[in-house]
Amino acid sequence: AINASLGPSAGARFIRVLAARLALAAGPSMIARLGGDEFVVVPEAPTGGTAAEELAHRLQAVLSRRVPIDGEMVTRSVSIGVAVGVPGRHSTSDLMRRADQAMLTAKKAGGNEVTVYSDAIAAESEFRNDIELHLQNVIETGALFLRFLPEIDMRTGKVLATEALVRWQHPQRGLLSPDHFLAVAEETGQVIPITRWLLRETTRRAAEWAAQGMPLRMNVNVSARHFSAETLVRDVRVALRESGLPPDQLVLELTE
């Protein structure tokens, strides 16, 4: 954001200020810039969990202060992941991986957080990696299927419409609802091919019901990620053309 608004030289100066502040605030530590705006701090003296977390909060307070750059007062939120290892049991790569996972958890919590690595974070990371791996061919394996929630007129009992709900039969984890995998699908871009599949299947099913004398509006959830890809209109047109479903029988709902 700083590079875009003030130019890359301003961004570089901002990074140098952060590095100088780290050097002053971290005490006896090894400090390195990993790249971009990421730094790693390794205290020279053995540090327990509480001391490491206190250090992280101190660094966060220092790094969150405003920086004067080209007449502008610039500030950014700081997310920090903390990992504490036992000599002989945890390698450098173990600590780096754990600290990175904790930092990502801090960012997902809204940013400007300090998060200490825990077993819960490890389990969440393992789950996410597994979901991401199997999402790559979830359509080809036929593991996705649909459930339909009817919309009923309570006065007459007539079914007016139906909402399509996607489910995933995971090979190891069993039946998964969208809240278990759609966030990962959005992050990885897999939500777009999943939505294309969803549009094809729902319009085909609605057209079949209409041909059987049950013309129901089909409500389908779509992701904002699909809008940014600029293919949504084309994908809807293709699904309607292939299925023969009248356009006024398809309703698109934007997910939260």
mmCIF file of N, CA and C in Angstrom, residues 32-126:
data_model
loop_
_atom_site.group_PDB
_atom_site.id
_atom_site.type_symbol
_atom_site.label_atom_id
_atom_site.label_comp_id
_atom_site.label_asym_id
_atom_site.label_seq_id
_atom_site.Cartn_x
_atom_site.Cartn_y
_atom_site.Cartn_z
ATOM 1 N N ALA A 32 16.481 -10.755 11.209
ATOM 2 C CA ALA A 32 16.666 -10.890 9.760
ATOM 3 C C ALA A 32 15.380 -10.518 9.048
ATOM 4 N N ARG A 33 15.541 -9.969 7.878
ATOM 5 C CA ARG A 33 14.392 -9.697 7.025
ATOM 6 C C ARG A 33 14.234 -10.864 6.061
ATOM 7 N N LEU A 34 13.055 -11.496 6.112
ATOM 8 C CA LEU A 34 12.811 -12.658 5.252
ATOM 9 C C LEU A 34 12.483 -12.238 3.828
ATOM 10 N N GLY A 35 11.954 -11.035 3.687
ATOM 11 C CA GLY A 35 11.530 -10.549 2.371
ATOM 12 C C GLY A 35 10.255 -9.763 2.517
ATOM 13 N N GLY A 36 10.025 -8.821 1.611
ATOM 14 C CA GLY A 36 8.814 -8.006 1.709
ATOM 15 C C GLY A 36 8.790 -7.264 3.023
ATOM 16 N N ASP A 37 7.720 -7.459 3.780
ATOM 17 C CA ASP A 37 7.611 -6.800 5.085
ATOM 18 C C ASP A 37 7.665 -7.815 6.226
ATOM 19 N N GLU A 38 8.322 -8.951 6.007
ATOM 20 C CA GLU A 38 8.416 -9.995 7.029
ATOM 21 C C GLU A 38 9.805 -10.031 7.655
ATOM 22 N N PHE A 39 9.813 -10.068 8.988
ATOM 23 C CA PHE A 39 11.054 -10.167 9.749
ATOM 24 C C PHE A 39 10.975 -11.367 10.684
ATOM 25 N N VAL A 40 12.141 -11.869 11.064
ATOM 26 C CA VAL A 40 12.220 -12.905 12.087
ATOM 27 C C VAL A 40 13.168 -12.418 13.179
ATOM 28 N N VAL A 41 12.795 -12.668 14.435
ATOM 29 C CA VAL A 41 13.594 -12.279 15.591
ATOM 30 C C VAL A 41 13.879 -13.523 16.421
ATOM 31 N N VAL A 42 15.156 -13.786 16.670
ATOM 32 C CA VAL A 42 15.555 -14.934 17.482
ATOM 33 C C VAL A 42 16.362 -14.417 18.681
ATOM 34 N N PRO A 43 15.783 -14.396 19.889
ATOM 35 C CA PRO A 43 16.527 -13.936 21.065
ATOM 36 C C PRO A 43 17.758 -14.803 21.311
ATOM 37 N N GLU A 44 18.850 -14.171 21.696
ATOM 38 C CA GLU A 44 20.087 -14.922 21.940
ATOM 39 C C GLU A 44 19.969 -15.786 23.189
ATOM 40 N N ALA A 45 19.366 -15.249 24.239
ATOM 41 C CA ALA A 45 19.221 -16.012 25.481
ATOM 42 C C ALA A 45 18.003 -16.925 25.376
ATOM 43 N N PRO A 46 18.035 -18.100 26.031
ATOM 44 C CA PRO A 46 16.858 -18.975 26.033
ATOM 45 C C PRO A 46 15.635 -18.226 26.553
ATOM 46 N N THR A 47 14.523 -18.358 25.846
ATOM 47 C CA THR A 47 13.320 -17.609 26.167
ATOM 48 C C THR A 47 12.137 -18.550 26.279
ATOM 49 N N GLY A 48 11.455 -18.512 27.428
ATOM 50 C CA GLY A 48 10.263 -19.321 27.601
ATOM 51 C C GLY A 48 9.072 -18.708 26.905
ATOM 52 N N GLY A 49 7.926 -19.409 26.959
ATOM 53 C CA GLY A 49 6.743 -18.958 26.245
ATOM 54 C C GLY A 49 6.249 -17.602 26.691
ATOM 55 N N THR A 50 6.184 -17.379 28.015
ATOM 56 C CA THR A 50 5.684 -16.102 28.523
ATOM 57 C C THR A 50 6.595 -14.956 28.128
ATOM 58 N N ALA A 51 7.908 -15.156 28.288
ATOM 59 C CA ALA A 51 8.864 -14.100 27.935
ATOM 60 C C ALA A 51 8.824 -13.805 26.445
ATOM 61 N N ALA A 52 8.690 -14.852 25.629
ATOM 62 C CA ALA A 52 8.631 -14.653 24.182
ATOM 63 C C ALA A 52 7.387 -13.873 23.787
ATOM 64 N N GLU A 53 6.259 -14.181 24.415
ATOM 65 C CA GLU A 53 5.022 -13.470 24.109
ATOM 66 C C GLU A 53 5.119 -12.011 24.548
ATOM 67 N N GLU A 54 5.736 -11.774 25.722
ATOM 68 C CA GLU A 54 5.916 -10.396 26.188
ATOM 69 C C GLU A 54 6.803 -9.611 25.222
ATOM 70 N N LEU A 55 7.869 -10.259 24.725
ATOM 71 C CA LEU A 55 8.731 -9.613 23.746
ATOM 72 C C LEU A 55 7.949 -9.273 22.484
ATOM 73 N N ALA A 56 7.116 -10.199 22.039
ATOM 74 C CA ALA A 56 6.327 -9.971 20.816
ATOM 75 C C ALA A 56 5.393 -8.780 20.982
ATOM 76 N N HIS A 57 4.745 -8.674 22.134
ATOM 77 C CA HIS A 57 3.846 -7.541 22.368
ATOM 78 C C HIS A 57 4.633 -6.228 22.411
ATOM 79 N N ARG A 58 5.834 -6.272 22.978
ATOM 80 C CA ARG A 58 6.663 -5.066 23.023
ATOM 81 C C ARG A 58 7.069 -4.636 21.615
ATOM 82 N N LEU A 59 7.449 -5.614 20.788
ATOM 83 C CA LEU A 59 7.829 -5.301 19.414
ATOM 84 C C LEU A 59 6.632 -4.787 18.618
ATOM 85 N N GLN A 60 5.472 -5.372 18.863
ATOM 86 C CA GLN A 60 4.278 -4.920 18.152
ATOM 87 C C GLN A 60 3.975 -3.462 18.467
ATOM 88 N N ALA A 61 4.103 -3.083 19.739
ATOM 89 C CA ALA A 61 3.840 -1.701 20.133
ATOM 90 C C ALA A 61 4.822 -0.745 19.462
ATOM 91 N N VAL A 62 6.084 -1.159 19.387
ATOM 92 C CA VAL A 62 7.104 -0.310 18.771
ATOM 93 C C VAL A 62 6.875 -0.173 17.265
ATOM 94 N N LEU A 63 6.562 -1.288 16.605
ATOM 95 C CA LEU A 63 6.413 -1.279 15.155
ATOM 96 C C LEU A 63 5.112 -0.619 14.695
ATOM 97 N N SER A 64 4.141 -0.508 15.598
ATOM 98 C CA SER A 64 2.854 0.075 15.228
ATOM 99 C C SER A 64 2.855 1.595 15.292
ATOM 100 N N ARG A 65 3.935 2.179 15.812
ATOM 101 C CA ARG A 65 3.994 3.646 15.885
ATOM 102 C C ARG A 65 4.104 4.243 14.485
ATOM 103 N N ARG A 66 3.588 5.439 14.358
ATOM 104 C CA ARG A 66 3.600 6.110 13.053
ATOM 105 C C ARG A 66 5.024 6.450 12.610
ATOM 106 N N VAL A 67 5.230 6.428 11.303
ATOM 107 C CA VAL A 67 6.537 6.724 10.709
ATOM 108 C C VAL A 67 6.375 7.888 9.747
ATOM 109 N N PRO A 68 7.159 8.971 9.903
ATOM 110 C CA PRO A 68 7.079 10.083 8.949
ATOM 111 C C PRO A 68 7.804 9.738 7.646
ATOM 112 N N ILE A 69 7.067 9.716 6.556
ATOM 113 C CA ILE A 69 7.627 9.411 5.234
ATOM 114 C C ILE A 69 7.130 10.465 4.258
ATOM 115 N N ASP A 70 8.044 11.254 3.709
ATOM 116 C CA ASP A 70 7.705 12.270 2.706
ATOM 117 C C ASP A 70 6.552 13.171 3.157
ATOM 118 N N GLY A 71 6.613 13.587 4.390
ATOM 119 C CA GLY A 71 5.586 14.481 4.902
ATOM 120 C C GLY A 71 4.307 13.807 5.330
ATOM 121 N N GLU A 72 4.219 12.492 5.156
ATOM 122 C CA GLU A 72 3.035 11.737 5.569
ATOM 123 C C GLU A 72 3.372 10.925 6.816
ATOM 124 N N MET A 73 2.384 10.777 7.711
ATOM 125 C CA MET A 73 2.553 9.916 8.877
ATOM 126 C C MET A 73 1.964 8.551 8.539
ATOM 127 N N VAL A 74 2.836 7.573 8.354
ATOM 128 C CA VAL A 74 2.431 6.258 7.864
ATOM 129 C C VAL A 74 2.444 5.254 9.016
ATOM 130 N N THR A 75 1.433 4.422 9.080
ATOM 131 C CA THR A 75 1.404 3.352 10.069
ATOM 132 C C THR A 75 0.751 2.127 9.450
ATOM 133 N N ARG A 76 1.125 0.976 9.944
ATOM 134 C CA ARG A 76 0.545 -0.283 9.481
ATOM 135 C C ARG A 76 0.351 -1.216 10.669
ATOM 136 N N SER A 77 -0.653 -2.082 10.577
ATOM 137 C CA SER A 77 -0.848 -3.065 11.636
ATOM 138 C C SER A 77 0.265 -4.106 11.591
ATOM 139 N N VAL A 78 0.532 -4.729 12.725
ATOM 140 C CA VAL A 78 1.631 -5.687 12.834
ATOM 141 C C VAL A 78 1.084 -7.001 13.396
ATOM 142 N N SER A 79 1.233 -8.065 12.638
ATOM 143 C CA SER A 79 0.825 -9.403 13.083
ATOM 144 C C SER A 79 2.074 -10.218 13.395
ATOM 145 N N ILE A 80 2.108 -10.838 14.577
ATOM 146 C CA ILE A 80 3.307 -11.560 15.009
ATOM 147 C C ILE A 80 2.923 -12.975 15.431
ATOM 148 N N GLY A 81 3.673 -13.945 14.925
ATOM 149 C CA GLY A 81 3.540 -15.326 15.344
ATOM 150 C C GLY A 81 4.724 -15.711 16.212
ATOM 151 N N VAL A 82 4.450 -16.414 17.305
ATOM 152 C CA VAL A 82 5.487 -16.785 18.269
ATOM 153 C C VAL A 82 5.595 -18.300 18.331
ATOM 154 N N ALA A 83 6.828 -18.799 18.253
ATOM 155 C CA ALA A 83 7.076 -20.236 18.414
ATOM 156 C C ALA A 83 8.241 -20.427 19.363
ATOM 157 N N VAL A 84 8.079 -21.336 20.317
ATOM 158 C CA VAL A 84 9.124 -21.641 21.300
ATOM 159 C C VAL A 84 9.481 -23.109 21.162
ATOM 160 N N GLY A 85 10.778 -23.395 21.018
ATOM 161 C CA GLY A 85 11.222 -24.769 20.824
ATOM 162 C C GLY A 85 12.113 -25.252 21.947
ATOM 163 N N VAL A 86 12.329 -26.543 21.954
ATOM 164 C CA VAL A 86 13.219 -27.191 22.924
ATOM 165 C C VAL A 86 14.465 -27.641 22.185
ATOM 166 N N PRO A 87 15.667 -27.219 22.632
ATOM 167 C CA PRO A 87 16.907 -27.634 21.962
ATOM 168 C C PRO A 87 17.002 -29.153 21.875
ATOM 169 N N GLY A 88 17.346 -29.623 20.687
ATOM 170 C CA GLY A 88 17.451 -31.059 20.481
ATOM 171 C C GLY A 88 16.169 -31.704 20.017
ATOM 172 N N ARG A 89 15.034 -31.023 20.211
ATOM 173 C CA ARG A 89 13.741 -31.579 19.799
ATOM 174 C C ARG A 89 13.159 -30.856 18.592
ATOM 175 N N HIS A 90 13.437 -29.563 18.494
ATOM 176 C CA HIS A 90 12.867 -28.764 17.411
ATOM 177 C C HIS A 90 13.987 -28.127 16.600
ATOM 178 N N SER A 91 13.905 -28.324 15.294
ATOM 179 C CA SER A 91 14.909 -27.744 14.407
ATOM 180 C C SER A 91 14.544 -26.305 14.076
ATOM 181 N N THR A 92 15.486 -25.620 13.428
ATOM 182 C CA THR A 92 15.225 -24.246 12.994
ATOM 183 C C THR A 92 14.033 -24.193 12.046
ATOM 184 N N SER A 93 13.965 -25.148 11.123
ATOM 185 C CA SER A 93 12.851 -25.154 10.166
ATOM 186 C C SER A 93 11.523 -25.396 10.878
ATOM 187 N N ASP A 94 11.543 -26.228 11.944
ATOM 188 C CA ASP A 94 10.322 -26.450 12.725
ATOM 189 C C ASP A 94 9.835 -25.141 13.331
ATOM 190 N N LEU A 95 10.762 -24.402 13.938
ATOM 191 C CA LEU A 95 10.392 -23.147 14.581
ATOM 192 C C LEU A 95 9.898 -22.123 13.566
ATOM 193 N N MET A 96 10.574 -22.042 12.427
ATOM 194 C CA MET A 96 10.163 -21.099 11.400
ATOM 195 C C MET A 96 8.758 -21.434 10.890
ATOM 196 N N ARG A 97 8.517 -22.716 10.649
ATOM 197 C CA ARG A 97 7.207 -23.137 10.153
ATOM 198 C C ARG A 97 6.119 -22.830 11.186
ATOM 199 N N ARG A 98 6.402 -23.111 12.449
ATOM 200 C CA ARG A 98 5.400 -22.874 13.487
ATOM 201 C C ARG A 98 5.127 -21.381 13.678
ATOM 202 N N ALA A 99 6.196 -20.589 13.671
ATOM 203 C CA ALA A 99 6.007 -19.145 13.814
ATOM 204 C C ALA A 99 5.205 -18.586 12.643
ATOM 205 N N ASP A 100 5.459 -19.098 11.448
ATOM 206 C CA ASP A 100 4.731 -18.643 10.261
ATOM 207 C C ASP A 100 3.262 -19.015 10.357
ATOM 208 N N GLN A 101 2.956 -20.234 10.814
ATOM 209 C CA GLN A 101 1.565 -20.657 10.978
ATOM 210 C C GLN A 101 0.855 -19.799 12.020
ATOM 211 N N ALA A 102 1.570 -19.479 13.112
ATOM 212 C CA ALA A 102 0.979 -18.621 14.146
ATOM 213 C C ALA A 102 0.724 -17.223 13.605
ATOM 214 N N MET A 103 1.638 -16.712 12.774
ATOM 215 C CA MET A 103 1.446 -15.382 12.190
ATOM 216 C C MET A 103 0.235 -15.372 11.253
ATOM 217 N N LEU A 104 0.071 -16.409 10.447
ATOM 218 C CA LEU A 104 -1.085 -16.481 9.558
ATOM 219 C C LEU A 104 -2.380 -16.528 10.347
ATOM 220 N N THR A 105 -2.358 -17.226 11.481
ATOM 221 C CA THR A 105 -3.531 -17.268 12.353
ATOM 222 C C THR A 105 -3.843 -15.883 12.897
ATOM 223 N N ALA A 106 -2.795 -15.130 13.264
ATOM 224 C CA ALA A 106 -2.983 -13.759 13.746
ATOM 225 C C ALA A 106 -3.606 -12.892 12.667
ATOM 226 N N LYS A 107 -3.172 -13.051 11.421
ATOM 227 C CA LYS A 107 -3.737 -12.272 10.318
ATOM 228 C C LYS A 107 -5.206 -12.623 10.084
ATOM 229 N N LYS A 108 -5.524 -13.919 10.156
ATOM 230 C CA LYS A 108 -6.899 -14.346 9.937
ATOM 231 C C LYS A 108 -7.820 -13.830 11.031
ATOM 232 N N ALA A 109 -7.269 -13.590 12.212
ATOM 233 C CA ALA A 109 -8.069 -13.070 13.324
ATOM 234 C C ALA A 109 -8.361 -11.579 13.166
ATOM 235 N N GLY A 110 -7.874 -10.977 12.098
ATOM 236 C CA GLY A 110 -8.129 -9.568 11.850
ATOM 237 C C GLY A 110 -6.880 -8.718 11.809
ATOM 238 N N GLY A 111 -5.729 -9.328 12.099
ATOM 239 C CA GLY A 111 -4.471 -8.584 12.055
ATOM 240 C C GLY A 111 -4.227 -7.792 13.315
ATOM 241 N N ASN A 112 -2.994 -7.280 13.404
ATOM 242 C CA ASN A 112 -2.570 -6.516 14.581
ATOM 243 C C ASN A 112 -2.713 -7.360 15.845
ATOM 244 N N GLU A 113 -2.340 -8.618 15.747
ATOM 245 C CA GLU A 113 -2.458 -9.576 16.845
ATOM 246 C C GLU A 113 -1.109 -10.248 17.082
ATOM 247 N N VAL A 114 -0.949 -10.768 18.303
ATOM 248 C CA VAL A 114 0.171 -11.652 18.636
ATOM 249 C C VAL A 114 -0.419 -13.016 18.933
ATOM 250 N N THR A 115 0.036 -14.036 18.218
ATOM 251 C CA THR A 115 -0.487 -15.386 18.398
ATOM 252 C C THR A 115 0.652 -16.339 18.682
ATOM 253 N N VAL A 116 0.494 -17.142 19.726
ATOM 254 C CA VAL A 116 1.495 -18.138 20.106
ATOM 255 C C VAL A 116 1.096 -19.483 19.504
ATOM 256 N N TYR A 117 2.055 -20.151 18.893
ATOM 257 C CA TYR A 117 1.791 -21.456 18.272
ATOM 258 C C TYR A 117 1.251 -22.435 19.304
ATOM 259 N N SER A 118 0.271 -23.226 18.905
ATOM 260 C CA SER A 118 -0.344 -24.199 19.809
ATOM 261 C C SER A 118 -0.743 -25.441 19.025
ATOM 262 N N ASP A 119 -1.163 -26.471 19.754
ATOM 263 C CA ASP A 119 -1.638 -27.695 19.098
ATOM 264 C C ASP A 119 -2.870 -27.415 18.245
ATOM 265 N N ALA A 120 -3.704 -26.466 18.689
ATOM 266 C CA ALA A 120 -4.904 -26.133 17.920
ATOM 267 C C ALA A 120 -4.530 -25.534 16.569
ATOM 268 N N ILE A 121 -3.509 -24.688 16.557
ATOM 269 C CA ILE A 121 -3.041 -24.099 15.297
ATOM 270 C C ILE A 121 -2.478 -25.187 14.391
ATOM 271 N N ALA A 122 -1.743 -26.135 15.000
ATOM 272 C CA ALA A 122 -1.187 -27.240 14.214
ATOM 273 C C ALA A 122 -2.296 -28.057 13.564
ATOM 274 N N ALA A 123 -3.356 -28.355 14.339
ATOM 275 C CA ALA A 123 -4.468 -29.141 13.809
ATOM 276 C C ALA A 123 -5.192 -28.383 12.696
ATOM 277 N N GLU A 124 -5.386 -27.077 12.893
ATOM 278 C CA GLU A 124 -6.045 -26.261 11.871
ATOM 279 C C GLU A 124 -5.214 -26.212 10.592
ATOM 280 N N SER A 125 -3.896 -26.074 10.748
ATOM 281 C CA SER A 125 -3.024 -26.025 9.578
ATOM 282 C C SER A 125 -3.044 -27.355 8.826
ATOM 283 N N GLU A 126 -3.008 -28.453 9.578
ATOM 284 C CA GLU A 126 -3.056 -29.772 8.938
ATOM 285 C C GLU A 126 -4.370 -29.966 8.190
#
